[in-house]
């Protein structure tokens, strides 16, 4: 029983990190939109969090798979698949998922902002699901 609580606690912490990164993306993109940041420093900041975000969500999915939480695993896989798809389909010549030369030319700021909002909403929902599951598994174990 305590193994379930540990799995949910780890996924809760992981979800908290993912929520932080989503909020960081929203703030950074809005700073770029308001011209508080230049495109190069904004994209450098955002690209530094792409791999940790994918790795963190992968760890959450792996923990849910190990803990036989099939429904939660199945609900997390689409976001993981989307992030992996975006990571591996970066156009050649770009410095990363966020490229300073294209972010203004193609009006990608609005797209990245919407994407970050959807990711933040997803991570908020799962944060509270994992919080509930952690509390429930601790109460059930006692």
CSV table of N, CA and C in Angstrom, one decimal:
chain,number,residue,atom,x,y,z
A,1,UNK,N,0.8,-1.2,0.0
A,1,UNK,CA,0.0,0.0,0.0
A,1,UNK,C,0.9,1.3,0.0
A,2,UNK,N,1.9,1.2,0.8
A,2,UNK,CA,2.8,2.4,0.8
A,2,UNK,C,3.5,2.6,-0.5
A,3,UNK,N,3.6,1.6,-1.3
A,3,UNK,CA,4.3,1.7,-2.6
A,3,UNK,C,3.4,2.6,-3.5
A,4,UNK,N,2.1,2.4,-3.4
A,4,UNK,CA,1.2,3.3,-4.2
A,4,UNK,C,1.3,4.7,-3.8
A,5,UNK,N,1.4,5.0,-2.5
A,5,UNK,CA,1.6,6.4,-2.0
A,5,UNK,C,2.9,6.9,-2.5
A,6,UNK,N,4.0,6.1,-2.5
A,6,UNK,CA,5.3,6.6,-3.0
A,6,UNK,C,5.2,6.9,-4.5
A,7,UNK,N,4.6,6.1,-5.3
A,7,UNK,CA,4.4,6.3,-6.7
A,7,UNK,C,3.6,7.6,-7.0
A,8,UNK,N,2.5,7.8,-6.3
A,8,UNK,CA,1.7,9.0,-6.5
A,8,UNK,C,2.4,10.2,-6.0
A,9,UNK,N,3.2,10.1,-4.9
A,9,UNK,CA,4.0,11.2,-4.4
A,9,UNK,C,5.0,11.6,-5.4
A,10,UNK,N,5.7,10.7,-6.0
A,10,UNK,CA,6.7,11.0,-7.0
A,10,UNK,C,6.1,11.6,-8.2
A,11,UNK,N,4.9,11.1,-8.7
A,11,UNK,CA,4.2,11.7,-9.8
A,11,UNK,C,3.7,13.1,-9.5
A,12,UNK,N,3.3,13.3,-8.2
A,12,UNK,CA,2.8,14.6,-7.8
A,12,UNK,C,4.0,15.6,-7.8
A,13,UNK,N,5.2,15.2,-7.4
A,13,UNK,CA,6.3,16.1,-7.5
A,13,UNK,C,6.7,16.4,-8.9
A,14,UNK,N,6.6,15.4,-9.7
A,14,UNK,CA,6.9,15.5,-11.1
A,14,UNK,C,5.9,16.4,-11.8
A,15,UNK,N,4.7,16.3,-11.4
A,15,UNK,CA,3.6,17.1,-12.0
A,15,UNK,C,3.8,18.6,-11.6
A,16,UNK,N,4.2,18.7,-10.3
A,16,UNK,CA,4.5,20.1,-9.9
A,16,UNK,C,5.6,20.8,-10.7
A,17,UNK,N,6.7,20.0,-11.0
A,17,UNK,CA,7.7,20.5,-11.8
A,17,UNK,C,7.2,20.9,-13.2
A,18,UNK,N,6.4,20.0,-13.8
A,18,UNK,CA,5.8,20.2,-15.1
A,18,UNK,C,4.9,21.5,-15.1
A,19,UNK,N,4.2,21.6,-14.0
A,19,UNK,CA,3.3,22.8,-13.9
A,19,UNK,C,4.2,24.1,-13.8
A,20,UNK,N,5.3,24.0,-13.1
A,20,UNK,CA,6.2,25.1,-13.0
A,20,UNK,C,6.8,25.5,-14.4
A,21,UNK,N,7.2,24.5,-15.1
A,21,UNK,CA,7.7,24.7,-16.5
A,21,UNK,C,6.7,25.3,-17.4
A,22,UNK,N,5.5,24.9,-17.3
A,22,UNK,CA,4.4,25.5,-18.1
A,22,UNK,C,4.2,26.9,-17.8
A,23,UNK,N,4.1,27.2,-16.5
A,23,UNK,CA,4.0,28.6,-16.1
A,23,UNK,C,5.2,29.5,-16.6
A,24,UNK,N,6.4,28.9,-16.4
A,24,UNK,CA,7.6,29.6,-16.9
A,24,UNK,C,7.5,29.9,-18.4
A,25,UNK,N,7.0,28.9,-19.2
A,25,UNK,CA,6.9,29.1,-20.6
A,25,UNK,C,5.9,30.2,-20.9
A,26,UNK,N,4.8,30.3,-20.2
A,26,UNK,CA,3.8,31.3,-20.4
A,26,UNK,C,4.3,32.7,-20.1
A,27,UNK,N,5.0,32.8,-19.0
A,27,UNK,CA,5.6,34.1,-18.6
A,27,UNK,C,6.7,34.5,-19.6
A,28,UNK,N,7.5,33.6,-20.0
A,28,UNK,CA,8.6,33.9,-20.9
A,28,UNK,C,8.1,34.3,-22.3
A,29,UNK,N,7.1,33.6,-22.8
A,29,UNK,CA,6.5,34.0,-24.1
A,29,UNK,C,5.7,35.3,-24.0
A,30,UNK,N,5.1,35.6,-22.9
A,30,UNK,CA,4.4,36.8,-22.8
A,30,UNK,C,5.4,38.0,-22.6
A,31,UNK,N,6.6,37.7,-22.0
A,31,UNK,CA,7.6,38.8,-22.0
A,31,UNK,C,8.1,39.0,-23.4
A,32,UNK,N,8.3,38.0,-24.2
A,32,UNK,CA,8.7,38.2,-25.6
A,32,UNK,C,7.6,39.0,-26.4
A,33,UNK,N,6.4,38.7,-26.1
A,33,UNK,CA,5.3,39.3,-26.8
A,33,UNK,C,5.2,40.8,-26.5
A,34,UNK,N,5.5,41.2,-25.2
A,34,UNK,CA,5.5,42.6,-24.8
A,34,UNK,C,6.8,43.3,-25.0
A,35,UNK,N,7.8,42.6,-25.6
A,35,UNK,CA,9.1,43.2,-25.9
A,35,UNK,C,9.9,43.4,-24.7
A,36,UNK,N,9.8,42.7,-23.6
A,36,UNK,CA,10.6,42.8,-22.5
A,36,UNK,C,11.9,41.9,-22.7
A,37,UNK,N,11.8,40.9,-23.5
A,37,UNK,CA,12.9,40.0,-23.9
A,37,UNK,C,13.1,40.1,-25.4
A,38,UNK,N,14.4,39.8,-25.8
A,38,UNK,CA,14.6,39.7,-27.2
A,38,UNK,C,14.4,38.2,-27.6
A,39,UNK,N,14.2,37.9,-28.9
A,39,UNK,CA,13.8,36.6,-29.3
A,39,UNK,C,14.9,35.6,-29.0
A,40,UNK,N,16.2,36.0,-29.1
A,40,UNK,CA,17.3,35.0,-28.9
A,40,UNK,C,17.3,34.5,-27.5
A,41,UNK,N,17.2,35.4,-26.5
A,41,UNK,CA,17.3,35.0,-25.1
A,41,UNK,C,16.0,34.3,-24.7
A,42,UNK,N,14.9,34.6,-25.2
A,42,UNK,CA,13.7,33.9,-24.9
A,42,UNK,C,13.7,32.5,-25.4
A,43,UNK,N,14.1,32.3,-26.7
A,43,UNK,CA,14.2,30.9,-27.2
A,43,UNK,C,15.3,30.1,-26.5
A,44,UNK,N,16.4,30.8,-26.1
A,44,UNK,CA,17.4,30.0,-25.4
A,44,UNK,C,16.9,29.5,-24.1
A,45,UNK,N,16.1,30.4,-23.4
A,45,UNK,CA,15.5,30.0,-22.1
A,45,UNK,C,14.5,28.9,-22.3
A,46,UNK,N,13.7,29.0,-23.3
A,46,UNK,CA,12.6,28.0,-23.5
A,46,UNK,C,13.2,26.6,-23.9
A,47,UNK,N,14.2,26.7,-24.8
A,47,UNK,CA,14.8,25.5,-25.3
A,47,UNK,C,15.6,24.7,-24.2
A,48,UNK,N,16.0,25.4,-23.2
A,48,UNK,CA,16.8,24.8,-22.1
A,48,UNK,C,15.8,23.9,-21.2
A,49,UNK,N,14.5,24.1,-21.3
A,49,UNK,CA,13.6,23.4,-20.5
A,49,UNK,C,12.8,22.3,-21.3
A,50,UNK,N,13.1,22.2,-22.6
A,50,UNK,CA,12.4,21.2,-23.4
A,50,UNK,C,12.7,19.8,-23.1
A,51,UNK,N,14.0,19.5,-23.0
A,51,UNK,CA,14.4,18.1,-22.7
A,51,UNK,C,14.0,17.7,-21.2
A,52,UNK,N,14.2,18.6,-20.2
A,52,UNK,CA,13.7,18.2,-18.9
A,52,UNK,C,12.2,18.0,-18.8
A,53,UNK,N,11.5,18.7,-19.6
A,53,UNK,CA,10.0,18.6,-19.6
A,53,UNK,C,9.6,17.2,-20.2
A,54,UNK,N,10.3,16.8,-21.3
A,54,UNK,CA,10.0,15.5,-21.9
A,54,UNK,C,10.4,14.4,-21.0
A,55,UNK,N,11.6,14.5,-20.4
A,55,UNK,CA,12.1,13.5,-19.4
A,55,UNK,C,11.2,13.4,-18.2
A,56,UNK,N,10.8,14.5,-17.7
A,56,UNK,CA,9.9,14.5,-16.5
A,56,UNK,C,8.6,13.8,-16.8
A,57,UNK,N,8.0,14.1,-17.9
A,57,UNK,CA,6.7,13.4,-18.2
A,57,UNK,C,6.9,12.0,-18.5
A,58,UNK,N,8.1,11.6,-19.1
A,58,UNK,CA,8.4,10.2,-19.3
A,58,UNK,C,8.5,9.4,-18.0
A,59,UNK,N,9.2,10.1,-17.0
A,59,UNK,CA,9.3,9.4,-15.7
A,59,UNK,C,7.9,9.2,-15.1
A,60,UNK,N,7.1,10.2,-15.2
A,60,UNK,CA,5.7,10.1,-14.7
A,60,UNK,C,5.0,8.9,-15.3
A,61,UNK,N,5.1,8.8,-16.6
A,61,UNK,CA,4.4,7.7,-17.3
A,61,UNK,C,5.0,6.4,-16.9
A,62,UNK,N,6.3,6.3,-16.8
A,62,UNK,CA,7.0,5.1,-16.4
A,62,UNK,C,6.5,4.7,-15.0
A,63,UNK,N,6.5,5.6,-14.1
A,63,UNK,CA,6.0,5.3,-12.7
A,63,UNK,C,4.6,4.8,-12.7
A,64,UNK,N,3.7,5.4,-13.5
A,64,UNK,CA,2.3,5.0,-13.5
A,64,UNK,C,2.3,3.6,-14.2
A,65,UNK,N,3.1,3.3,-15.1
A,65,UNK,CA,3.1,2.0,-15.8
A,65,UNK,C,3.6,0.9,-14.8
A,66,UNK,N,4.7,1.3,-14.0
A,66,UNK,CA,5.2,0.3,-13.0
A,66,UNK,C,4.1,0.1,-11.9
A,67,UNK,N,3.4,1.1,-11.5
A,67,UNK,CA,2.4,1.0,-10.5
A,67,UNK,C,1.0,0.4,-11.0
A,68,UNK,N,1.0,0.0,-12.2
A,68,UNK,CA,-0.2,-0.6,-12.8
A,68,UNK,C,-1.4,0.4,-12.8
A,69,UNK,N,-1.2,1.6,-13.0
A,69,UNK,CA,-2.3,2.6,-13.0
A,69,UNK,C,-2.5,2.9,-14.5
A,70,UNK,N,-3.3,2.0,-15.1
A,70,UNK,CA,-3.4,2.0,-16.6
A,70,UNK,C,-4.2,3.2,-17.1
A,71,UNK,N,-5.2,3.6,-16.3
A,71,UNK,CA,-6.0,4.8,-16.8
A,71,UNK,C,-5.2,6.1,-16.8
A,72,UNK,N,-4.5,6.3,-15.7
A,72,UNK,CA,-3.7,7.5,-15.6
A,72,UNK,C,-2.6,7.5,-16.6
A,73,UNK,N,-2.0,6.3,-16.8
A,73,UNK,CA,-1.0,6.1,-17.8
A,73,UNK,C,-1.5,6.5,-19.2
A,74,UNK,N,-2.7,5.9,-19.5
A,74,UNK,CA,-3.3,6.2,-20.8
A,74,UNK,C,-3.7,7.6,-21.0
A,75,UNK,N,-4.0,8.3,-20.0
A,75,UNK,CA,-4.3,9.7,-20.1
A,75,UNK,C,-3.1,10.6,-20.2
A,76,UNK,N,-2.0,10.1,-19.8
A,76,UNK,CA,-0.7,10.9,-19.9
A,76,UNK,C,0.0,10.7,-21.2
A,77,UNK,N,-0.2,9.5,-21.8
A,77,UNK,CA,0.5,9.2,-23.1
A,77,UNK,C,0.3,10.2,-24.2
A,78,UNK,N,-0.9,10.7,-24.5
A,78,UNK,CA,-1.0,11.6,-25.6
A,78,UNK,C,-0.2,12.9,-25.4
A,79,UNK,N,-0.1,13.4,-24.2
A,79,UNK,CA,0.8,14.6,-24.0
A,79,UNK,C,2.3,14.3,-24.2
A,80,UNK,N,2.7,13.1,-23.7
A,80,UNK,CA,4.0,12.6,-23.9
A,80,UNK,C,4.3,12.4,-25.4
A,81,UNK,N,3.4,11.8,-26.1
A,81,UNK,CA,3.6,11.6,-27.6
A,81,UNK,C,3.7,12.9,-28.3
A,82,UNK,N,2.8,13.9,-27.9
A,82,UNK,CA,2.9,15.2,-28.6
A,82,UNK,C,4.2,15.8,-28.4
A,83,UNK,N,4.7,15.8,-27.1
A,83,UNK,CA,6.0,16.5,-26.9
A,83,UNK,C,7.2,15.8,-27.6
A,84,UNK,N,7.1,14.5,-27.6
A,84,UNK,CA,8.2,13.7,-28.3
A,84,UNK,C,8.1,14.0,-29.8
A,85,UNK,N,6.9,14.1,-30.3
A,85,UNK,CA,6.7,14.4,-31.8
A,85,UNK,C,7.3,15.8,-32.1
A,86,UNK,N,7.0,16.7,-31.2
A,86,UNK,CA,7.5,18.1,-31.5
A,86,UNK,C,9.0,18.2,-31.3
A,87,UNK,N,9.5,17.4,-30.4
A,87,UNK,CA,11.0,17.4,-30.2
A,87,UNK,C,11.7,16.9,-31.3
A,88,UNK,N,11.2,15.8,-31.9
A,88,UNK,CA,11.9,15.1,-33.0
A,88,UNK,C,11.6,15.7,-34.4
A,89,UNK,N,10.6,16.5,-34.5
A,89,UNK,CA,10.3,17.1,-35.8
A,89,UNK,C,10.6,18.6,-35.9
A,90,UNK,N,11.7,19.0,-35.3
A,90,UNK,CA,12.2,20.3,-35.4
A,90,UNK,C,12.8,20.5,-36.8
A,91,UNK,N,12.4,21.5,-37.6
A,91,UNK,CA,13.0,21.7,-38.9
A,91,UNK,C,14.5,21.9,-38.9
A,92,UNK,N,15.1,21.4,-39.9
A,92,UNK,CA,16.6,21.5,-40.0
A,92,UNK,C,17.0,23.0,-40.1
A,93,UNK,N,18.0,23.4,-39.4
A,93,UNK,CA,18.4,24.8,-39.4
A,93,UNK,C,18.0,25.5,-38.2
A,94,UNK,N,17.0,25.0,-37.5
A,94,UNK,CA,16.5,25.7,-36.3
A,94,UNK,C,17.4,25.2,-35.1
A,95,UNK,N,17.5,26.1,-34.1
A,95,UNK,CA,18.4,25.8,-33.0
A,95,UNK,C,17.7,25.0,-31.9
A,96,UNK,N,16.4,24.8,-32.1
A,96,UNK,CA,15.6,24.0,-31.2
A,96,UNK,C,14.1,24.1,-31.5
A,97,UNK,N,13.3,23.7,-30.6
A,97,UNK,CA,11.8,23.8,-30.8
A,97,UNK,C,11.4,25.3,-30.9
A,98,UNK,N,12.1,26.1,-30.2
A,98,UNK,CA,11.8,27.5,-30.3
A,98,UNK,C,13.0,28.2,-31.0
A,99,UNK,N,12.8,28.8,-32.1
A,99,UNK,CA,13.8,29.4,-32.9
A,99,UNK,C,13.6,30.9,-33.0
A,100,UNK,N,14.6,31.7,-32.7
A,100,UNK,CA,14.4,33.1,-32.7
A,100,UNK,C,14.2,33.7,-34.1
A,101,UNK,N,14.6,33.1,-35.1
A,101,UNK,CA,14.4,33.7,-36.4
A,101,UNK,C,13.0,33.5,-36.9
A,102,UNK,N,12.4,32.4,-36.5
A,102,UNK,CA,11.0,32.1,-37.0
A,102,UNK,C,9.9,32.5,-36.0
A,103,UNK,N,10.2,32.8,-34.8
A,103,UNK,CA,9.2,33.1,-33.8
A,103,UNK,C,8.4,34.3,-34.2
A,104,UNK,N,9.0,35.3,-34.8
A,104,UNK,CA,8.3,36.5,-35.2
A,104,UNK,C,7.8,36.5,-36.6
A,105,UNK,N,8.6,35.8,-37.5
A,105,UNK,CA,8.3,35.8,-38.9
A,105,UNK,C,7.0,35.1,-39.2
A,106,UNK,N,6.7,34.0,-38.5
A,106,UNK,CA,5.6,33.2,-38.8
A,106,UNK,C,4.5,33.4,-37.8
A,107,UNK,N,4.6,34.4,-36.9
A,107,UNK,CA,3.6,34.7,-35.9
A,107,UNK,C,3.4,33.5,-35.0
A,108,UNK,N,4.5,32.8,-34.6
A,108,UNK,CA,4.4,31.6,-33.8
A,108,UNK,C,4.2,31.9,-32.3
A,109,UNK,N,4.3,33.2,-32.0
A,109,UNK,CA,4.1,33.5,-30.5
A,109,UNK,C,2.7,33.1,-30.0
A,110,UNK,N,1.7,33.4,-30.8
A,110,UNK,CA,0.3,33.0,-30.4
A,110,UNK,C,0.2,31.5,-30.3
A,111,UNK,N,0.8,30.8,-31.2
A,111,UNK,CA,0.7,29.3,-31.2
A,111,UNK,C,1.4,28.7,-30.0
A,112,UNK,N,2.6,29.3,-29.7
A,112,UNK,CA,3.3,28.8,-28.5
A,112,UNK,C,2.6,29.1,-27.2
A,113,UNK,N,2.0,30.3,-27.2
A,113,UNK,CA,1.2,30.7,-26.0
A,113,UNK,C,0.0,29.8,-25.8
A,114,UNK,N,-0.7,29.5,-26.8
A,114,UNK,CA,-1.8,28.5,-26.7
A,114,UNK,C,-1.4,27.2,-26.3
A,115,UNK,N,-0.3,26.7,-26.9
A,115,UNK,CA,0.3,25.4,-26.5
A,115,UNK,C,0.7,25.4,-25.0
A,116,UNK,N,1.3,26.4,-24.6
A,116,UNK,CA,1.7,26.5,-23.2
A,116,UNK,C,0.5,26.5,-22.2
A,117,UNK,N,-0.6,27.2,-22.6
A,117,UNK,CA,-1.8,27.3,-21.8
A,117,UNK,C,-2.4,25.9,-21.7
A,118,UNK,N,-2.5,25.2,-22.8
A,118,UNK,CA,-3.1,23.8,-22.8
A,118,UNK,C,-2.2,22.9,-22.0
A,119,UNK,N,-0.9,23.0,-22.1
A,119,UNK,CA,0.0,22.2,-21.2
A,119,UNK,C,-0.2,22.5,-19.8
A,120,UNK,N,-0.3,23.8,-19.4
A,120,UNK,CA,-0.5,24.2,-18.0
A,120,UNK,C,-1.9,23.7,-17.5
A,121,UNK,N,-2.9,23.8,-18.3
A,121,UNK,CA,-4.2,23.2,-17.9
A,121,UNK,C,-4.1,21.7,-17.6
A,122,UNK,N,-3.5,21.0,-18.5
A,122,UNK,CA,-3.3,19.6,-18.4
A,122,UNK,C,-2.5,19.3,-17.1
A,123,UNK,N,-1.5,20.0,-16.8
A,123,UNK,CA,-0.6,19.7,-15.6
A,123,UNK,C,-1.4,20.1,-14.3
A,124,UNK,N,-2.2,21.1,-14.4
A,124,UNK,CA,-3.0,21.5,-13.2
A,124,UNK,C,-4.0,20.4,-12.9
A,125,UNK,N,-4.6,19.9,-13.9
A,125,UNK,CA,-5.6,18.8,-13.7
A,125,UNK,C,-4.9,17.6,-13.1
A,126,UNK,N,-3.8,17.2,-13.7
A,126,UNK,CA,-3.1,16.0,-13.2
A,126,UNK,C,-2.5,16.2,-11.8
A,127,UNK,N,-2.0,17.4,-11.5
A,127,UNK,CA,-1.5,17.7,-10.2
A,127,UNK,C,-2.5,17.4,-9.1
A,128,UNK,N,-3.8,17.9,-9.4
A,128,UNK,CA,-4.8,17.6,-8.4
A,128,UNK,C,-5.2,16.2,-8.3
A,129,UNK,N,-5.2,15.5,-9.5
A,129,UNK,CA,-5.5,14.1,-9.5
A,129,UNK,C,-4.5,13.3,-8.7
A,130,UNK,N,-3.2,13.6,-8.9
A,130,UNK,CA,-2.2,12.9,-8.1
A,130,UNK,C,-2.2,13.3,-6.7
A,131,UNK,N,-2.6,14.5,-6.4
A,131,UNK,CA,-2.7,14.9,-4.9
A,131,UNK,C,-3.8,14.1,-4.3
A,132,UNK,N,-4.9,14.0,-4.9
A,132,UNK,CA,-6.0,13.2,-4.4
A,132,UNK,C,-5.6,11.7,-4.2
A,133,UNK,N,-5.0,11.2,-5.3
A,133,UNK,CA,-4.6,9.8,-5.2
A,133,UNK,C,-3.5,9.5,-4.1
A,134,UNK,N,-2.6,10.5,-3.9
A,134,UNK,CA,-1.6,10.4,-2.8
A,134,UNK,C,-2.3,10.3,-1.5
A,135,UNK,N,-3.2,11.3,-1.2
A,135,UNK,CA,-3.9,11.3,0.0
A,135,UNK,C,-4.8,10.1,0.2
A,136,UNK,N,-5.5,9.7,-0.8
A,136,UNK,CA,-6.3,8.5,-0.7
A,136,UNK,C,-5.5,7.2,-0.4
A,137,UNK,N,-4.4,7.1,-1.0
A,137,UNK,CA,-3.5,5.9,-0.8
A,137,UNK,C,-2.9,5.9,0.6
A,138,UNK,N,-2.6,7.1,1.1
A,138,UNK,CA,-2.1,7.2,2.5
A,138,UNK,C,-3.2,6.9,3.5
A,139,UNK,N,-4.4,7.3,3.3
A,139,UNK,CA,-5.5,7.1,4.2
A,139,UNK,C,-5.8,5.6,4.1
A,140,UNK,N,-5.8,5.0,2.9
A,140,UNK,CA,-6.2,3.6,2.8
A,140,UNK,C,-5.1,2.7,3.4
A,141,UNK,N,-3.9,3.1,3.4
A,141,UNK,CA,-2.8,2.3,4.0
A,141,UNK,C,-2.8,2.4,5.5
A,142,UNK,N,-3.4,3.4,6.1
A,142,UNK,CA,-3.4,3.5,7.6
A,142,UNK,C,-4.4,2.7,8.2
